[in-house]
Amino acid sequence: MTKQASIIIVSGRSGSGKTSVLNILEDFGFYVIDNLPLSIVPETIKKLTSDDSIHKIALGVDVRAPAADLSSFPKVHDDLIACYGESAITVLYTTATESVLVARFGATRRVHPLMATGVTGNLPKAILSEIELLEPIASLSDIKIDTSYLNTHELKEKVRDYLGVQNQVTINLLSFGFKYGTPIDADFIFDVRVLPNPHWHIELRQQSGEDAPVQAFFAQHPEVDEMAADIATYLNKWLPSFLQNNRHTITIGIGCTGGQHRSVYMTRLIERRLAQSLPNQMRVVAKHREKRYWCC
């Protein structure tokens, strides 16, 4: 059975956060295209939905489109509903007060699109003219967001609430070797070099924490499991807080000297513990940064 498409047309006044909304939707897994002429929207959606892997589409349409395109929005909207069903089509419109828009253009030193194209010569007139040009879209909006007093995080929460999107966070557990450098993108670093080191056993030196003999070695040392339990307890307590923090990935580095034995084994232990206890919205993935060196 083909999965129903979810199509969001995003529009709004210049400077009111339309691009930010498109970025947010991209974070939520939508296939995003900005500044698309309305005349080719139906054909674009048809092409995208023919790909079985694309079900969520967000298209940005704004005053840069030809005026004739903007005035034809009601027909395009009706055609999309007829083709995909009313529940599949959402129009999201962003706006802000005139004073806020003027301040934002002043702060960014951007030129309003209607001034850039010579439609009008000053910012206040451009802002007012834009309201009229976008009225065919604004009047059919299902969601209207006033961004005047919202920061980026608040805007993201509002979009999530409107669309009923649950925040998903990927927990990247990364084993690494300190001798190759600390991972610069890590949010947490745990140093496990205090644990017994299989490197000093000749028969284990060329193996890794993924191999059964090395795992048997660690099983003989209860402090290894104790440290894994302590780290997992800490992470289990604090990681769920990031679900409310607009984060999509969290990287946790587990480091030993070479990134082959202790950090690899500990990463797997902690992965199993977290996978059993973290909320369903948090996906745990184990990675081994130094794997390319293990054969050496």
Short mmCIF file of C-alpha atoms in Angstrom, two decimals, residues 171-186 188-192 208-210 250-271 285-294:
data_model
loop_
_atom_site.label_atom_id
_atom_site.label_comp_id
_atom_site.label_asym_id
_atom_site.label_seq_id
_atom_site.Cartn_x
_atom_site.Cartn_y
_atom_site.Cartn_z
CA ILE A 171 22.55 9.20 20.10
CA ASN A 172 25.91 8.54 18.43
CA LEU A 173 28.17 6.48 20.68
CA LEU A 174 31.65 6.94 19.24
CA SER A 175 34.65 4.90 20.34
CA PHE A 176 37.95 6.64 19.63
CA GLY A 177 41.65 6.68 20.48
CA PHE A 178 43.10 9.67 22.29
CA LYS A 179 46.37 9.26 20.39
CA TYR A 180 44.47 10.18 17.19
CA GLY A 181 42.85 13.24 18.77
CA THR A 182 39.66 13.99 20.66
CA PRO A 183 36.52 14.14 18.44
CA ILE A 184 35.73 17.82 17.94
CA ASP A 185 31.99 17.22 17.54
CA ALA A 186 31.53 15.27 20.80
CA PHE A 188 30.25 14.25 26.07
CA ILE A 189 33.65 12.58 26.48
CA PHE A 190 34.33 9.60 28.75
CA ASP A 191 37.92 8.45 29.30
CA VAL A 192 38.18 4.68 29.91
CA SER A 208 39.45 -5.55 18.93
CA GLY A 209 36.71 -5.07 21.47
CA GLU A 210 34.36 -6.70 18.96
CA ILE A 250 24.12 13.95 20.36
CA THR A 251 27.62 12.52 20.09
CA ILE A 252 29.16 10.73 23.07
CA GLY A 253 32.84 9.89 22.81
CA ILE A 254 34.23 6.84 24.63
CA GLY A 255 38.00 7.04 24.47
CA CYS A 256 40.97 4.82 25.24
CA THR A 257 44.56 5.04 24.01
CA GLY A 258 44.22 3.51 20.54
CA GLY A 259 40.46 3.14 20.09
CA GLN A 260 40.65 -0.61 19.52
CA HIS A 261 39.97 -2.51 22.73
CA ARG A 262 38.60 -0.73 25.82
CA SER A 263 36.65 2.05 24.12
CA VAL A 264 35.14 -0.35 21.59
CA TYR A 265 34.02 -2.84 24.23
CA MET A 266 32.64 -0.10 26.50
CA THR A 267 30.77 1.50 23.61
CA ARG A 268 28.97 -1.78 22.96
CA LEU A 269 28.14 -2.28 26.64
CA ILE A 270 26.72 1.23 26.96
CA GLU A 271 24.86 0.90 23.64
CA VAL A 285 23.92 4.11 17.17
CA ALA A 286 27.43 2.77 17.91
CA LYS A 287 30.37 3.80 15.72
CA HIS A 288 34.10 3.08 15.92
CA ARG A 289 36.21 5.95 14.60
CA GLU A 290 39.55 4.11 14.57
CA LYS A 291 38.36 0.90 12.90
CA ARG A 292 40.61 1.57 9.91
CA TYR A 293 43.65 1.07 12.16
CA TRP A 294 42.63 -2.26 13.71
#
